[in-house]
Amino acid sequence: MGALFPGVPTAVDWGLGRMRAALAELGNPHRRYRTLHVGGTNGKGSVASTWASVLHHQGERAGLYTSPHLCSFRERIIVDGRPVPAPRLIDAAAPLHPLARELGMSFFEASTLLAMVVFAEEEVDTACIEVGLGGRLDATNVIDPEVAAITNVALDHQDYLGDSLEEIAREKAGIIKPGIPVVTAEGRPAALSVLRERAARAGAPFHRIDPWRDITELRLGPDGTRFSVRTADGSLLDLRTPLPGAHQATNAALAVRALQLLPRPPSPDAVRAGVATVRWPGRGQVHRVGGRLHIFDVAHNRAAVSALARVLADLAPPRPLVVLAGILGDKDWSRMLPPLVDLADRVVFTIPASAPPERNWNPHAVASEVGDGIPIEVVDDVAAAVDRAAVLAGSGTVVVTGSCHTVGDALQILGVSPFGSD
């Protein structure tokens, strides 16, 4: 990453002024293609990648911008299902260095600018853009999308977004634009009322997916998740996503409903093909490595861990089940870990090598607090921890989780990186 924007600070520095100034200086490249915008606490990447897959099958040239990445920065900027090659990114970033430095842009702002420039140069028809953090002041919020989606609202990043669902919802609702349709899968009254109120004030048509009403015939299996979704006209569409879990059915249904709000909605055939072939690594990703099953999931907050626990309960993978967890120190590990520890036969805590040192947790202290009744081992070195988890699992299952850093490190160590590594 350092080769792209050397010396650019990585700290969060909210505000849209720098992005707008940079884009104006470059002739507003983000206005040369259509955009779709998705925010929320969990599931943003699943929705954005599903959009891009469906649009690709519709015959469009689709761009996809997500963050963070697992193993390679190239995962963040994808065109027609393929990461933009590293030399191409480096060449495109070089002319942006002086502007980024002059404006004092953060690394995420510079990366977002790079994506918008590359999408214009690659002549994409539509770019599917995932919010980085929050929404209202996120660097991606300079776009004027054809539709916006807000997956859900949960407690995460409270140091930036607020301590209550209402406060966090207000930040997420910041991507709602005047007159632009918005769709959400959030159902809790406290958050939903904030989203509805913001949409009403903006004159934005408001739509909601209700998983209990709009998703039926839900079935989980080794090939993913099959379900039927109620479309905008009330008909049912049978779909399959390779992403496992009821929550992924909700994400896919949300993506489909948003696409149906476009001026030119994709065909049912494109929707079925796009949902069935979506690729979003590290989200319930299953690999058989060395004779045992590995399940990789980046679950990094309470809501995501609860969803992972439900997936594991439904899939019932081979025992023994070993959880390999590495969590960042600013996360709510005291509430994240119990649902996973309760399902596990053995647990290994580690420190992801790619995590910023200042965000590391203390797995030894954590183990002493949550280890009641379940054997927990601490192996600081992540490569050694991957090996130890494999030994403990035998012919069973290793679940790697806790953060993008932990999953990305493990994918590289096991040689199953989705798009290589930097």
Tab-separated table of C-alpha atoms in Angstrom:
chain	number	residue	atom	x	y	z
A	1	MET	CA	0.000	0.000	0.000
A	2	GLY	CA	2.831	2.348	0.755
A	3	ALA	CA	3.938	2.272	-2.876
A	4	LEU	CA	0.648	3.843	-3.942
A	5	PHE	CA	0.616	6.900	-1.669
A	6	PRO	CA	3.876	7.124	0.271
A	7	GLY	CA	3.740	9.390	3.303
A	8	VAL	CA	-0.041	9.800	3.256
A	9	PRO	CA	-1.497	9.431	6.783
A	10	THR	CA	-3.698	6.407	7.473
A	11	ALA	CA	-5.672	7.957	10.335
A	12	VAL	CA	-9.388	8.651	9.894
A	13	ASP	CA	-9.941	12.310	8.997
A	14	TRP	CA	-13.600	12.838	8.164
A	15	GLY	CA	-14.907	15.495	5.815
A	16	LEU	CA	-15.866	15.798	2.152
A	17	GLY	CA	-14.027	19.006	1.305
A	18	ARG	CA	-10.744	17.393	0.312
A	19	MET	CA	-12.447	14.790	-1.878
A	20	ARG	CA	-14.583	17.376	-3.633
A	21	ALA	CA	-11.590	19.634	-4.236
A	22	ALA	CA	-9.500	16.770	-5.631
A	23	LEU	CA	-12.272	15.524	-7.910
A	24	ALA	CA	-12.954	19.048	-9.194
A	25	GLU	CA	-9.251	19.492	-9.957
A	26	LEU	CA	-9.367	16.275	-12.014
A	27	GLY	CA	-12.515	17.178	-13.934
A	28	ASN	CA	-14.919	15.193	-11.744
A	29	PRO	CA	-14.186	11.716	-13.103
A	30	HIS	CA	-16.847	10.206	-10.809
A	31	ARG	CA	-19.545	11.792	-12.966
A	32	ARG	CA	-18.575	9.842	-16.074
A	33	TYR	CA	-20.427	6.707	-14.975
A	34	ARG	CA	-23.469	5.712	-12.956
A	35	THR	CA	-23.011	4.800	-9.299
A	36	LEU	CA	-24.737	2.718	-6.635
A	37	HIS	CA	-23.976	3.401	-2.969
A	38	VAL	CA	-24.267	1.039	0.009
A	39	GLY	CA	-23.720	1.771	3.693
A	40	GLY	CA	-24.558	0.014	6.943
A	41	THR	CA	-22.761	-1.836	9.709
A	42	ASN	CA	-22.486	-5.337	8.228
A	43	GLY	CA	-23.091	-6.780	4.768
A	44	LYS	CA	-22.084	-3.730	2.726
A	45	GLY	CA	-19.490	-5.637	0.711
A	46	SER	CA	-21.866	-8.525	0.092
A	47	VAL	CA	-24.432	-6.130	-1.363
A	48	ALA	CA	-21.919	-4.189	-3.463
A	49	SER	CA	-20.290	-7.320	-4.873
A	50	THR	CA	-23.724	-8.772	-5.687
A	51	TRP	CA	-24.624	-5.591	-7.540
A	52	ALA	CA	-21.448	-5.765	-9.578
A	53	SER	CA	-21.972	-9.444	-10.395
A	54	VAL	CA	-25.559	-8.910	-11.544
A	55	LEU	CA	-24.662	-5.884	-13.658
A	56	HIS	CA	-21.819	-7.835	-15.250
A	57	HIS	CA	-24.307	-10.541	-16.262
A	58	GLN	CA	-26.586	-7.823	-17.586
A	59	GLY	CA	-23.812	-6.920	-20.018
A	60	GLU	CA	-22.552	-3.817	-18.264
A	61	ARG	CA	-18.942	-3.001	-17.488
A	62	ALA	CA	-19.142	-2.878	-13.696
A	63	GLY	CA	-16.714	-1.393	-11.201
A	64	LEU	CA	-16.578	-2.436	-7.547
A	65	TYR	CA	-14.950	-0.442	-4.743
A	66	THR	CA	-14.796	-2.004	-1.265
A	67	SER	CA	-12.657	-1.812	1.856
A	68	PRO	CA	-10.692	-2.992	3.688
A	69	HIS	CA	-8.893	-5.771	1.833
A	70	LEU	CA	-7.823	-9.196	3.040
A	71	CYS	CA	-4.531	-9.930	1.298
A	72	SER	CA	-3.997	-7.402	-1.472
A	73	PHE	CA	-4.956	-3.772	-2.001
A	74	ARG	CA	-6.019	-4.800	-5.500
A	75	GLU	CA	-9.116	-6.425	-3.965
A	76	ARG	CA	-10.491	-2.934	-3.328
A	77	ILE	CA	-10.744	-1.864	-6.990
A	78	ILE	CA	-12.310	-4.446	-9.279
A	79	VAL	CA	-13.544	-4.114	-12.860
A	80	ASP	CA	-15.701	-6.829	-14.406
A	81	GLY	CA	-14.907	-9.254	-11.614
A	82	ARG	CA	-11.123	-8.879	-11.781
A	83	PRO	CA	-8.843	-6.767	-9.592
A	84	VAL	CA	-7.119	-4.004	-11.473
A	85	PRO	CA	-3.467	-5.102	-11.945
A	86	ALA	CA	-0.912	-3.625	-9.561
A	87	PRO	CA	1.159	-1.861	-12.285
A	88	ARG	CA	-2.003	-0.234	-13.573
A	89	LEU	CA	-2.895	1.039	-10.086
A	90	ILE	CA	0.620	2.326	-9.444
A	91	ASP	CA	0.650	4.186	-12.781
A	92	ALA	CA	-2.758	5.715	-12.074
A	93	ALA	CA	-1.791	6.712	-8.526
A	94	ALA	CA	1.478	8.442	-9.439
A	95	PRO	CA	-0.100	11.620	-10.891
A	96	LEU	CA	-2.352	11.866	-7.828
A	97	HIS	CA	0.516	12.048	-5.298
A	98	PRO	CA	1.054	15.853	-5.452
A	99	LEU	CA	-2.673	16.562	-5.210
A	100	ALA	CA	-3.142	14.200	-2.271
A	101	ARG	CA	-0.238	15.781	-0.410
A	102	GLU	CA	-1.315	19.333	-1.226
A	103	LEU	CA	-4.836	18.739	0.082
A	104	GLY	CA	-3.724	16.685	3.093
A	105	MET	CA	-5.781	13.674	2.069
A	106	SER	CA	-5.874	10.539	4.200
A	107	PHE	CA	-4.949	7.161	2.754
A	108	PHE	CA	-8.604	6.157	2.449
A	109	GLU	CA	-9.453	9.415	0.690
A	110	ALA	CA	-6.565	8.964	-1.729
A	111	SER	CA	-7.592	5.350	-2.344
A	112	THR	CA	-11.184	6.392	-3.010
A	113	LEU	CA	-9.965	9.077	-5.399
A	114	LEU	CA	-7.821	6.482	-7.167
A	115	ALA	CA	-10.800	4.156	-7.577
A	116	MET	CA	-12.957	6.902	-9.057
A	117	VAL	CA	-10.217	7.876	-11.496
A	118	VAL	CA	-9.537	4.275	-12.530
A	119	PHE	CA	-13.232	3.567	-13.072
A	120	ALA	CA	-13.419	6.569	-15.416
A	121	GLU	CA	-10.293	5.507	-17.287
A	122	GLU	CA	-11.584	1.942	-17.557
A	123	GLU	CA	-14.877	3.314	-18.903
A	124	VAL	CA	-17.120	1.401	-16.540
A	125	ASP	CA	-20.852	1.792	-17.043
A	126	THR	CA	-21.689	1.586	-13.338
A	127	ALA	CA	-19.549	1.671	-10.193
A	128	CYS	CA	-20.780	-0.102	-7.065
A	129	ILE	CA	-19.389	1.817	-4.102
A	130	GLU	CA	-19.191	0.624	-0.488
A	131	VAL	CA	-19.042	3.183	2.319
A	132	GLY	CA	-15.795	2.965	4.276
A	133	LEU	CA	-16.947	4.166	7.706
A	134	GLY	CA	-20.210	5.770	8.750
A	135	GLY	CA	-21.667	7.513	5.723
A	136	ARG	CA	-22.381	11.188	6.219
A	137	LEU	CA	-18.736	12.284	6.118
A	138	ASP	CA	-17.220	9.216	4.464
A	139	ALA	CA	-15.002	9.918	1.459
A	140	THR	CA	-17.332	7.949	-0.819
A	141	ASN	CA	-20.254	10.263	-0.066
A	142	VAL	CA	-19.334	12.647	-2.871
A	143	ILE	CA	-21.242	10.557	-5.415
A	144	ASP	CA	-24.805	11.070	-6.618
A	145	PRO	CA	-25.984	7.476	-6.955
A	146	GLU	CA	-28.976	6.103	-8.837
A	147	VAL	CA	-29.951	4.175	-5.722
A	148	ALA	CA	-28.671	3.891	-2.146
A	149	ALA	CA	-28.880	0.947	0.249
A	150	ILE	CA	-28.351	0.777	3.998
A	151	THR	CA	-27.956	-2.810	5.146
A	152	ASN	CA	-28.447	-2.486	8.898
A	153	VAL	CA	-27.408	-0.530	11.960
A	154	ALA	CA	-25.484	-2.127	14.825
A	155	LEU	CA	-23.057	-1.036	17.503
A	156	ASP	CA	-19.578	-0.739	15.982
A	157	HIS	CA	-16.976	2.025	15.687
A	158	GLN	CA	-18.668	3.842	18.569
A	159	ASP	CA	-15.624	6.059	19.001
A	160	TYR	CA	-16.461	7.614	15.616
A	161	LEU	CA	-20.184	7.054	15.125
A	162	GLY	CA	-21.803	7.358	18.556
A	163	ASP	CA	-22.871	5.141	21.434
A	164	SER	CA	-26.508	4.473	20.502
A	165	LEU	CA	-28.292	2.929	17.530
A	166	GLU	CA	-29.962	6.281	16.861
A	167	GLU	CA	-26.635	8.133	16.699
A	168	ILE	CA	-25.071	5.512	14.441
A	169	ALA	CA	-28.174	5.447	12.234
A	170	ARG	CA	-27.909	9.198	11.724
A	171	GLU	CA	-24.372	8.776	10.395
A	172	LYS	CA	-25.425	5.893	8.123
A	173	ALA	CA	-28.419	7.893	6.883
A	174	GLY	CA	-26.041	10.572	5.651
A	175	ILE	CA	-25.763	8.791	2.285
A	176	ILE	CA	-29.468	9.392	1.581
A	177	LYS	CA	-29.727	12.000	-1.170
A	178	PRO	CA	-32.661	14.161	-2.282
A	179	GLY	CA	-34.961	12.246	-4.603
A	180	ILE	CA	-32.722	9.152	-4.746
A	181	PRO	CA	-34.456	5.861	-3.835
A	182	VAL	CA	-33.118	4.188	-0.698
A	183	VAL	CA	-33.735	0.644	0.528
A	184	THR	CA	-32.808	-0.956	3.837
A	185	ALA	CA	-33.081	-4.287	5.631
A	186	GLU	CA	-32.958	-2.664	9.083
A	187	GLY	CA	-36.006	-3.477	11.169
A	188	ARG	CA	-35.409	-2.232	14.703
A	189	PRO	CA	-37.691	0.742	15.410
A	190	ALA	CA	-35.001	2.958	16.959
A	191	ALA	CA	-32.782	2.843	13.874
A	192	LEU	CA	-35.529	2.491	11.284
A	193	SER	CA	-37.294	5.653	12.413
A	194	VAL	CA	-34.074	7.633	11.928
A	195	LEU	CA	-33.651	6.300	8.391
A	196	ARG	CA	-37.306	6.958	7.511
A	197	GLU	CA	-37.151	10.501	8.875
A	198	ARG	CA	-33.997	11.310	6.912
A	199	ALA	CA	-35.508	9.910	3.708
A	200	ALA	CA	-38.701	11.905	4.236
A	201	ARG	CA	-36.760	15.144	4.758
A	202	ALA	CA	-34.736	14.457	1.598
A	203	GLY	CA	-37.762	13.495	-0.471
A	204	ALA	CA	-36.111	10.130	-1.108
A	205	PRO	CA	-38.457	7.204	-1.882
A	206	PHE	CA	-38.015	4.785	1.026
A	207	HIS	CA	-38.195	1.001	0.715
A	208	ARG	CA	-37.586	-1.791	3.203
A	209	ILE	CA	-36.815	-5.489	2.878
A	210	ASP	CA	-38.437	-7.516	5.646
A	211	PRO	CA	-36.610	-10.874	5.840
A	212	TRP	CA	-39.577	-12.521	7.604
A	213	ARG	CA	-41.994	-11.438	4.890
A	214	ASP	CA	-39.902	-11.107	1.740
A	215	ILE	CA	-37.624	-14.175	2.005
A	216	THR	CA	-39.082	-17.682	1.941
A	217	GLU	CA	-37.955	-21.272	1.328
A	218	LEU	CA	-34.594	-20.576	2.979
A	219	ARG	CA	-32.222	-23.558	2.728
A	220	LEU	CA	-28.534	-23.730	3.659
A	221	GLY	CA	-26.269	-26.319	2.095
A	222	PRO	CA	-22.691	-27.028	1.003
A	223	ASP	CA	-23.172	-24.940	-2.142
A	224	GLY	CA	-24.412	-21.839	-0.320
A	225	THR	CA	-27.862	-20.467	0.424
A	226	ARG	CA	-31.037	-21.055	-1.578
A	227	PHE	CA	-34.136	-18.943	-1.072
A	228	SER	CA	-37.044	-17.201	-2.763
A	229	VAL	CA	-37.333	-13.426	-2.589
A	230	ARG	CA	-40.395	-11.282	-3.106
A	231	THR	CA	-39.630	-8.744	-5.823
A	232	ALA	CA	-40.849	-5.180	-6.177
A	233	ASP	CA	-43.913	-6.295	-8.182
A	234	GLY	CA	-44.863	-8.932	-5.603
A	235	SER	CA	-43.697	-11.991	-7.546
A	236	LEU	CA	-41.247	-14.561	-6.153
A	237	LEU	CA	-37.788	-15.101	-7.608
A	238	ASP	CA	-35.833	-18.255	-6.752
A	239	LEU	CA	-32.177	-17.501	-6.062
A	240	ARG	CA	-28.981	-19.132	-4.839
A	241	THR	CA	-25.950	-17.324	-3.437
A	242	PRO	CA	-22.654	-19.097	-2.703
A	243	LEU	CA	-22.404	-17.013	0.474
A	244	PRO	CA	-23.704	-19.075	3.414
A	245	GLY	CA	-26.238	-17.950	5.967
A	246	ALA	CA	-29.666	-16.423	6.406
A	247	HIS	CA	-28.002	-13.010	6.699
A	248	GLN	CA	-26.539	-13.470	3.211
A	249	ALA	CA	-30.002	-14.203	1.853
A	250	THR	CA	-31.051	-10.870	3.364
A	251	ASN	CA	-28.052	-9.109	1.802
A	252	ALA	CA	-28.822	-10.619	-1.606
A	253	ALA	CA	-32.509	-9.710	-1.320
A	254	LEU	CA	-31.559	-6.142	-0.422
A	255	ALA	CA	-29.206	-5.960	-3.413
A	256	VAL	CA	-31.892	-7.281	-5.748
A	257	ARG	CA	-34.562	-4.875	-4.483
A	258	ALA	CA	-32.173	-1.934	-4.947
A	259	LEU	CA	-31.411	-3.010	-8.518
A	260	GLN	CA	-35.128	-3.180	-9.261
A	261	LEU	CA	-35.377	0.507	-8.366
A	262	LEU	CA	-32.997	1.499	-11.159
A	263	PRO	CA	-34.383	3.289	-14.216
A	264	ARG	CA	-33.339	0.209	-16.235
A	265	PRO	CA	-33.547	-2.804	-13.896
A	266	PRO	CA	-31.568	-5.937	-14.813
A	267	SER	CA	-33.426	-8.926	-16.173
A	268	PRO	CA	-34.456	-11.832	-13.912
A	269	ASP	CA	-31.921	-14.036	-15.733
A	270	ALA	CA	-29.113	-11.568	-15.001
A	271	VAL	CA	-30.217	-11.367	-11.364
A	272	ARG	CA	-30.222	-15.146	-10.960
A	273	ALA	CA	-26.827	-15.546	-12.660
A	274	GLY	CA	-25.252	-12.622	-10.836
A	275	VAL	CA	-26.392	-13.695	-7.387
A	276	ALA	CA	-25.280	-17.283	-8.067
A	277	THR	CA	-21.761	-16.283	-9.105
A	278	VAL	CA	-20.980	-13.485	-6.660
A	279	ARG	CA	-17.493	-13.660	-5.173
A	280	TRP	CA	-16.887	-12.088	-1.776
A	281	PRO	CA	-13.981	-13.819	-0.007
A	282	GLY	CA	-13.651	-14.159	3.747
A	283	ARG	CA	-17.389	-14.207	4.411
A	284	GLY	CA	-18.224	-17.761	5.327
A	285	GLN	CA	-15.616	-18.842	2.794
A	286	VAL	CA	-15.027	-22.585	2.881
A	287	HIS	CA	-11.772	-24.298	1.864
A	288	ARG	CA	-10.524	-27.802	2.432
A	289	VAL	CA	-6.820	-27.513	3.233
A	290	GLY	CA	-4.605	-30.371	4.410
A	291	GLY	CA	-7.492	-32.796	4.805
A	292	ARG	CA	-9.605	-30.565	7.042
A	293	LEU	CA	-12.285	-27.970	6.534
A	294	HIS	CA	-11.427	-24.299	7.039
A	295	ILE	CA	-14.123	-21.650	7.325
A	296	PHE	CA	-12.965	-18.035	7.019
A	297	ASP	CA	-15.205	-15.222	8.248
A	298	VAL	CA	-14.102	-11.692	9.078
A	299	ALA	CA	-16.776	-11.214	11.778
A	300	HIS	CA	-15.481	-8.226	13.753
A	301	ASN	CA	-18.453	-7.061	15.819
A	302	ARG	CA	-21.227	-8.606	17.882
A	303	ALA	CA	-23.809	-8.711	15.091
A	304	ALA	CA	-21.405	-10.344	12.636
A	305	VAL	CA	-20.268	-12.917	15.213
A	306	SER	CA	-23.890	-13.807	15.968
A	307	ALA	CA	-24.490	-14.353	12.251
A	308	LEU	CA	-21.399	-16.562	12.006
A	309	ALA	CA	-22.531	-18.594	15.021
A	310	ARG	CA	-25.874	-19.223	13.343
A	311	VAL	CA	-24.134	-20.326	10.137
A	312	LEU	CA	-21.950	-22.788	12.040
A	313	ALA	CA	-24.946	-24.176	13.886
A	314	ASP	CA	-26.838	-24.648	10.607
A	315	LEU	CA	-23.925	-26.119	8.647
A	316	ALA	CA	-22.848	-28.456	11.478
A	317	PRO	CA	-19.290	-28.878	10.082
A	318	PRO	CA	-17.154	-31.890	11.056
A	319	ARG	CA	-15.930	-32.060	14.658
A	320	PRO	CA	-13.791	-31.233	16.452
A	321	LEU	CA	-14.433	-27.571	15.767
A	322	VAL	CA	-11.499	-25.283	16.543
A	323	VAL	CA	-11.986	-21.506	16.585
A	324	LEU	CA	-8.880	-19.495	15.674
A	325	ALA	CA	-9.568	-15.893	16.649
A	326	GLY	CA	-7.577	-12.692	16.448
A	327	ILE	CA	-9.489	-9.552	17.404
A	328	LEU	CA	-8.416	-5.915	17.369
A	329	GLY	CA	-8.013	-4.328	20.773
A	330	ASP	CA	-10.693	-1.668	20.251
A	331	LYS	CA	-13.420	-4.238	19.588
A	332	ASP	CA	-15.992	-5.507	22.082
A	333	TRP	CA	-14.354	-8.923	22.499
A	334	SER	CA	-16.115	-9.596	25.813
A	335	ARG	CA	-19.421	-9.839	23.939
A	336	MET	CA	-18.060	-11.094	20.624
A	337	LEU	CA	-16.335	-14.222	21.863
A	338	PRO	CA	-18.916	-16.120	23.966
A	339	PRO	CA	-21.156	-17.220	21.044
A	340	LEU	CA	-18.138	-18.718	19.260
A	341	VAL	CA	-16.470	-20.193	22.331
A	342	ASP	CA	-19.741	-21.905	23.210
A	343	LEU	CA	-19.760	-23.695	19.844
A	344	ALA	CA	-16.090	-24.684	19.868
A	345	ASP	CA	-14.313	-27.800	21.110
A	346	ARG	CA	-11.002	-25.945	21.316
A	347	VAL	CA	-9.999	-22.300	20.919
A	348	VAL	CA	-6.751	-20.659	19.803
A	349	PHE	CA	-6.165	-16.933	20.241
A	350	THR	CA	-3.539	-15.135	18.177
A	351	ILE	CA	-2.309	-11.689	17.138
A	352	PRO	CA	-2.714	-10.969	13.397
A	353	ALA	CA	0.621	-9.903	11.955
A	354	SER	CA	-0.907	-7.397	9.517
A	355	ALA	CA	-2.826	-5.469	12.208
A	356	PRO	CA	-1.452	-2.088	13.278
A	357	PRO	CA	0.559	-2.660	16.489
A	358	GLU	CA	-1.343	0.064	18.326
A	359	ARG	CA	-4.600	-1.855	17.737
A	360	ASN	CA	-3.390	-5.254	18.966
A	361	TRP	CA	-5.351	-6.991	21.713
A	362	ASN	CA	-3.940	-8.896	24.682
A	363	PRO	CA	-5.067	-12.480	24.022
A	364	HIS	CA	-3.435	-13.791	27.216
A	365	ALA	CA	-5.560	-11.486	29.384
A	366	VAL	CA	-8.675	-12.252	27.346
A	367	ALA	CA	-8.144	-16.015	27.623
A	368	SER	CA	-8.128	-15.799	31.390
A	369	GLU	CA	-11.507	-14.031	31.343
A	370	VAL	CA	-13.447	-16.136	28.816
A	371	GLY	CA	-11.817	-19.547	29.223
A	372	ASP	CA	-14.279	-21.044	31.694
A	373	GLY	CA	-14.841	-24.664	30.657
A	374	ILE	CA	-13.351	-24.496	27.146
A	375	PRO	CA	-9.631	-25.157	26.530
A	376	ILE	CA	-8.092	-21.951	25.184
A	377	GLU	CA	-4.535	-21.700	23.931
A	378	VAL	CA	-2.703	-18.506	23.056
A	379	VAL	CA	-0.194	-18.581	20.210
A	380	ASP	CA	0.996	-15.057	19.501
A	381	ASP	CA	2.566	-15.825	16.116
A	382	VAL	CA	-0.269	-16.158	13.618
A	383	ALA	CA	1.523	-18.694	11.394
A	384	ALA	CA	2.214	-20.928	14.382
A	385	ALA	CA	-1.388	-20.430	15.502
A	386	VAL	CA	-2.685	-21.612	12.109
A	387	ASP	CA	-0.550	-24.742	12.425
A	388	ARG	CA	-1.659	-25.364	16.009
A	389	ALA	CA	-5.347	-24.997	15.119
A	390	ALA	CA	-4.897	-27.526	12.312
A	391	VAL	CA	-3.300	-30.034	14.706
A	392	LEU	CA	-6.120	-29.592	17.229
A	393	ALA	CA	-8.808	-29.964	14.547
A	394	GLY	CA	-7.375	-33.120	13.015
A	395	SER	CA	-9.923	-34.133	10.369
A	396	GLY	CA	-12.457	-31.663	11.768
A	397	THR	CA	-12.943	-27.943	11.155
A	398	VAL	CA	-10.968	-24.758	11.775
A	399	VAL	CA	-12.940	-21.499	11.911
A	400	VAL	CA	-10.743	-18.434	11.357
A	401	THR	CA	-12.366	-15.203	12.466
A	402	GLY	CA	-12.148	-11.944	14.407
A	403	SER	CA	-10.996	-9.401	11.834
A	404	CYS	CA	-10.009	-8.873	8.219
A	405	HIS	CA	-6.384	-8.961	9.374
A	406	THR	CA	-6.704	-12.402	10.954
A	407	VAL	CA	-8.536	-13.908	7.991
A	408	GLY	CA	-6.213	-12.284	5.460
A	409	ASP	CA	-3.104	-13.478	7.274
A	410	ALA	CA	-4.447	-17.032	7.509
A	411	LEU	CA	-5.456	-17.104	3.835
A	412	GLN	CA	-1.937	-16.121	2.840
A	413	ILE	CA	-0.303	-18.607	5.206
A	414	LEU	CA	-2.434	-21.439	3.840
A	415	GLY	CA	-1.847	-20.407	0.228
A	416	VAL	CA	-5.487	-19.720	-0.606
A	417	SER	CA	-5.449	-15.935	-1.029
A	418	PRO	CA	-8.356	-14.954	-3.276
A	419	PHE	CA	-6.334	-12.671	-5.551
A	420	GLY	CA	-2.760	-13.176	-4.384
A	421	SER	CA	-1.045	-10.860	-1.922
A	422	ASP	CA	0.950	-7.625	-1.985
